[in-house]
Amino acid sequence: MNELSVDRKDDGVVLITLNRPDLRNAMTDTMTAEWRATMTDLASDRDARCLVVTGAGTAFSSGGDLSWIGERGAEPVPRLRERMLAFYRTWLMITELEIPTVAAVNGPAVGAGLCVALACDLVYAADDAKLLAPFTSLGLHPGMAATYLLPRRAPALAREMLLTGRTVSGAEAADKGLVNQSFPKNDLMSEVAGIAAKIAQNAPIATRLTKVALNQDHQDLEAALRWESLAQPVTMASADMMEGLAAHRERRMPKFTGS
């Protein structure tokens, strides 16, 4: 059984499902290797327009599979550091994709699993999903860039979650800005599918460049203008812009090709 399920749809939406429901989709070594290979493939997939990540069964992900710590005994800090950096960097390869990424948090998202969800461009959760970062209650310092990803979205809530380890529902996470929006559990995937389809309908070149701009965190207005004065002419020279204008004029849906 593959520990990742990858479903490529005709409209360019790619659905990845973390597929170890028996382990609440813990991030095992096998799943990690499959994730690395999938992210590598997607980086060069010109047909992909949007990525959705969710979990099989009742959980999004219970986080890193740390059973090896007890099994292997103590390892020296340098070796542990190398192991953890490789693990973090593999899962955070999702941040390097040019296409928009969407997390559908269908159930508990714990620790590193929550961080992978928050590493996506857009995050939607079931109202009753449980989001938590219980690192310190386990005697661990936060990992998977938790001290960056959580405060970037909701600084005050992030401090509380990381220092107390308390659980936040999807509805509260949406109310406090940790996720974009929450939906009733039974509606989550259909709502996210609609959002992903809308993203996939838009012009690929313009969408990718817009994501690059949003991730640059422009230092000031002038920096944004300098970027846009380079990126917008690129789209002006594309066939997709001509198609977009024609479709608008003819009152029809555009058919963008990414050229």
Coordinates of C-alpha atoms in Angstrom, one line a residue:
M1 CA 0.0 0.0 0.0
N2 CA 1.3 3.4 -0.9
E3 CA 1.5 5.7 2.1
L4 CA 0.6 8.7 -0.2
S5 CA -2.3 8.6 -2.6
V6 CA -1.8 10.9 -5.6
D7 CA -4.8 11.8 -7.8
R8 CA -4.2 14.0 -10.8
K9 CA -7.4 15.5 -12.2
D10 CA -8.0 16.7 -15.8
D11 CA -8.3 20.4 -14.7
G12 CA -4.8 20.4 -13.2
V13 CA -5.7 19.9 -9.6
V14 CA -3.6 17.3 -7.8
L15 CA -4.9 15.7 -4.7
I16 CA -2.4 14.2 -2.3
T17 CA -3.9 12.1 0.6
L18 CA -1.7 11.1 3.5
N19 CA -2.6 7.4 3.6
R20 CA -1.8 5.7 6.8
P21 CA -5.1 5.9 8.6
D22 CA -4.1 3.1 10.9
L23 CA -1.4 5.4 12.3
R24 CA -3.6 8.5 12.0
N25 CA -1.3 9.4 9.1
A26 CA 1.9 9.7 11.1
M27 CA 4.8 10.8 8.9
T28 CA 6.7 7.5 8.7
D29 CA 10.0 7.0 6.9
T30 CA 8.2 5.4 4.0
M31 CA 5.7 8.2 3.7
T32 CA 8.5 10.8 3.9
A33 CA 10.3 9.1 1.0
E34 CA 7.1 9.0 -1.1
W35 CA 6.5 12.7 -0.2
R36 CA 10.0 13.6 -1.4
A37 CA 9.5 11.8 -4.7
T38 CA 6.1 13.3 -5.2
M39 CA 7.3 16.9 -4.5
T40 CA 10.2 16.4 -6.9
D41 CA 7.8 15.2 -9.7
L42 CA 5.4 18.1 -9.1
A43 CA 8.2 20.7 -9.3
S44 CA 8.6 19.9 -13.0
D45 CA 4.9 19.0 -13.8
R46 CA 3.7 21.7 -16.2
D47 CA 0.2 20.3 -16.2
A48 CA -0.3 20.8 -12.4
R49 CA -2.1 24.0 -11.5
C50 CA -3.0 23.5 -7.8
L51 CA -2.2 21.0 -5.1
V52 CA -4.6 19.9 -2.3
V53 CA -3.3 17.9 0.7
T54 CA -5.6 16.0 3.1
G55 CA -5.6 12.9 5.3
A56 CA -7.2 9.5 4.9
G57 CA -9.6 8.4 7.6
T58 CA -10.4 10.6 10.6
A59 CA -7.1 12.5 10.9
F60 CA -5.1 14.9 8.8
S61 CA -1.8 13.8 10.4
S62 CA -0.7 12.9 13.9
G63 CA 2.8 14.3 13.1
G64 CA 6.2 12.8 13.0
D65 CA 6.6 9.1 13.7
L66 CA 8.9 9.3 16.7
S67 CA 8.8 5.6 17.7
W68 CA 12.4 5.3 16.5
I69 CA 13.6 7.4 19.3
G70 CA 12.8 4.8 21.9
E71 CA 13.9 1.9 19.6
R72 CA 17.3 3.3 18.7
G73 CA 18.3 4.7 22.0
A74 CA 20.3 7.8 22.4
E75 CA 22.0 9.3 19.4
P76 CA 24.6 12.1 19.5
V77 CA 23.2 15.5 18.9
P78 CA 25.0 16.1 15.5
R79 CA 23.5 12.9 14.1
L80 CA 20.0 13.8 15.4
R81 CA 20.3 17.3 14.0
E82 CA 21.1 15.9 10.5
R83 CA 18.3 13.4 10.7
M84 CA 15.7 16.1 11.8
L85 CA 16.9 18.6 9.2
A86 CA 16.5 16.1 6.4
F87 CA 13.0 15.3 7.7
Y88 CA 11.9 18.9 8.0
R89 CA 13.4 19.9 4.6
T90 CA 11.7 17.0 2.9
W91 CA 8.2 17.8 4.1
L92 CA 8.7 21.6 3.6
M93 CA 9.5 21.0 0.0
I94 CA 5.9 21.9 -0.5
T95 CA 6.8 25.5 0.1
E96 CA 9.1 25.5 -2.9
L97 CA 6.4 24.5 -5.4
E98 CA 5.4 27.3 -7.8
I99 CA 1.8 26.2 -8.0
P100 CA -0.7 27.2 -5.2
T101 CA -1.0 24.7 -2.4
V102 CA -4.1 24.1 -0.3
A103 CA -4.5 22.1 3.0
A104 CA -7.8 20.5 3.8
V105 CA -7.5 19.7 7.5
N106 CA -10.1 17.0 7.9
G107 CA -9.2 15.9 11.4
P108 CA -6.5 16.2 14.0
A109 CA -3.4 18.0 12.8
V110 CA -0.7 17.5 15.4
G111 CA 2.9 18.9 15.7
A112 CA 4.7 18.4 12.4
G113 CA 1.5 17.5 10.7
L114 CA 0.0 20.9 11.6
C115 CA 3.1 22.6 10.4
V116 CA 2.8 20.9 7.0
A117 CA -0.7 22.1 6.7
L118 CA 0.3 25.7 7.7
A119 CA 3.1 25.6 5.1
C120 CA 0.5 25.6 2.4
D121 CA -0.7 28.8 0.8
L122 CA -4.3 28.3 1.9
V123 CA -5.5 26.3 4.8
Y124 CA -9.1 25.1 5.4
A125 CA -10.3 23.0 8.3
A126 CA -13.3 21.1 9.5
D127 CA -15.1 23.0 12.2
D128 CA -14.3 20.2 14.7
A129 CA -10.8 19.4 13.6
K130 CA -8.3 19.5 16.4
L131 CA -5.1 21.5 15.8
L132 CA -2.3 21.3 18.3
A133 CA 1.4 21.7 18.7
P134 CA 2.2 19.7 21.9
F135 CA 6.0 19.8 21.6
T136 CA 6.8 21.2 25.0
S137 CA 4.4 18.9 26.8
L138 CA 6.4 16.0 25.3
G139 CA 9.7 17.4 26.4
L140 CA 10.5 18.6 22.9
H141 CA 11.5 21.9 21.4
P142 CA 9.1 22.7 18.5
G143 CA 10.3 21.5 15.1
M144 CA 9.2 21.6 11.4
A145 CA 9.5 25.4 11.5
A146 CA 6.7 25.6 14.0
T147 CA 8.1 28.8 15.6
Y148 CA 8.0 30.4 12.1
L149 CA 4.8 29.0 10.6
L150 CA 2.4 29.4 13.5
P151 CA 3.4 33.0 14.4
R152 CA 3.3 34.1 10.7
R153 CA -0.4 33.4 10.7
A154 CA -1.6 34.2 14.2
P155 CA 1.1 35.5 16.5
A156 CA -0.8 35.6 19.8
L157 CA -2.5 32.3 19.3
A158 CA 0.8 30.7 18.2
R159 CA 2.5 31.7 21.5
E160 CA -0.3 30.2 23.5
M161 CA -0.4 27.0 21.5
L162 CA 3.4 26.5 21.5
L163 CA 3.8 27.4 25.2
T164 CA 0.8 25.6 26.7
G165 CA 0.2 22.9 24.1
R166 CA -3.5 23.5 24.1
T167 CA -5.8 22.2 21.4
V168 CA -7.6 24.6 19.1
S169 CA -10.7 23.6 17.0
G170 CA -10.9 24.3 13.3
A171 CA -13.6 26.9 14.0
E172 CA -11.5 28.7 16.6
A173 CA -8.4 28.5 14.3
A174 CA -10.5 30.2 11.6
D175 CA -11.8 32.8 13.9
K176 CA -8.3 33.8 15.1
G177 CA -6.7 33.7 11.7
L178 CA -4.6 30.5 12.0
V179 CA -6.5 29.0 9.0
N180 CA -8.4 30.7 6.2
Q181 CA -11.8 29.3 7.0
S182 CA -13.6 26.3 8.5
F183 CA -16.5 24.3 7.2
P184 CA -18.7 21.5 8.6
K185 CA -16.8 18.3 8.4
N186 CA -19.0 16.7 5.7
D187 CA -18.7 19.9 3.5
L188 CA -14.9 20.4 3.8
M189 CA -13.7 18.4 0.8
S190 CA -16.4 19.7 -1.6
E191 CA -15.7 23.3 -0.5
V192 CA -11.9 22.9 -0.9
A193 CA -12.4 21.1 -4.3
G194 CA -14.4 24.2 -5.5
I195 CA -11.6 26.6 -4.3
A196 CA -8.9 24.5 -6.0
A197 CA -10.9 24.3 -9.2
K198 CA -11.2 28.1 -9.3
I199 CA -7.4 28.4 -8.8
A200 CA -6.8 25.9 -11.6
Q201 CA -9.1 27.8 -13.9
N202 CA -6.9 30.9 -13.7
A203 CA -3.9 31.7 -15.9
P204 CA -1.0 29.5 -14.8
I205 CA 1.8 32.0 -15.5
A206 CA 0.0 34.9 -13.7
T207 CA -0.9 32.6 -10.8
R208 CA 2.7 31.3 -10.3
L209 CA 4.2 34.8 -10.5
T210 CA 1.5 36.1 -8.0
K211 CA 2.5 33.3 -5.6
V212 CA 6.2 34.3 -5.9
A213 CA 5.3 37.9 -5.2
L214 CA 3.2 37.0 -2.1
N215 CA 6.1 34.9 -0.8
Q216 CA 8.6 37.6 -1.2
D217 CA 7.3 39.7 1.7
H218 CA 8.2 43.0 0.0
Q219 CA 10.0 45.3 2.4
D220 CA 8.2 48.4 1.2
L221 CA 5.9 49.8 -1.5
E222 CA 8.8 50.5 -3.8
A223 CA 10.0 46.9 -3.7
A224 CA 6.5 45.7 -4.6
L225 CA 6.3 48.2 -7.5
R226 CA 9.7 47.1 -8.9
W227 CA 8.7 43.4 -8.8
E228 CA 5.3 44.1 -10.4
S229 CA 6.9 46.3 -13.1
L230 CA 8.9 43.2 -14.2
A231 CA 6.3 40.5 -13.6
Q232 CA 3.2 42.2 -15.1
P233 CA 4.9 42.7 -18.5
V234 CA 5.7 39.0 -18.6
T235 CA 2.0 38.2 -18.4
M236 CA 1.2 41.0 -20.9
A237 CA 3.4 39.2 -23.4
S238 CA 1.6 35.8 -22.9
A239 CA -1.0 34.2 -25.0
D240 CA -3.0 33.6 -21.9
M241 CA -3.6 37.4 -21.4
M242 CA -4.9 37.7 -24.9
E243 CA -7.2 34.7 -24.2
G244 CA -8.3 36.3 -21.0
L245 CA -9.2 39.6 -22.7
A246 CA -11.0 37.8 -25.5
A247 CA -13.0 35.6 -23.1
H248 CA -14.0 38.7 -21.1
R249 CA -15.1 40.5 -24.2
E250 CA -17.0 37.5 -25.4
R251 CA -18.5 36.8 -22.0
R252 CA -17.2 33.2 -21.8
M253 CA -14.9 31.2 -19.6
P254 CA -11.2 31.6 -20.7
K255 CA -9.2 28.5 -21.7
F256 CA -5.7 29.2 -20.4
T257 CA -2.8 27.1 -21.6
G258 CA 0.1 28.5 -19.7
S259 CA 1.7 30.0 -22.7

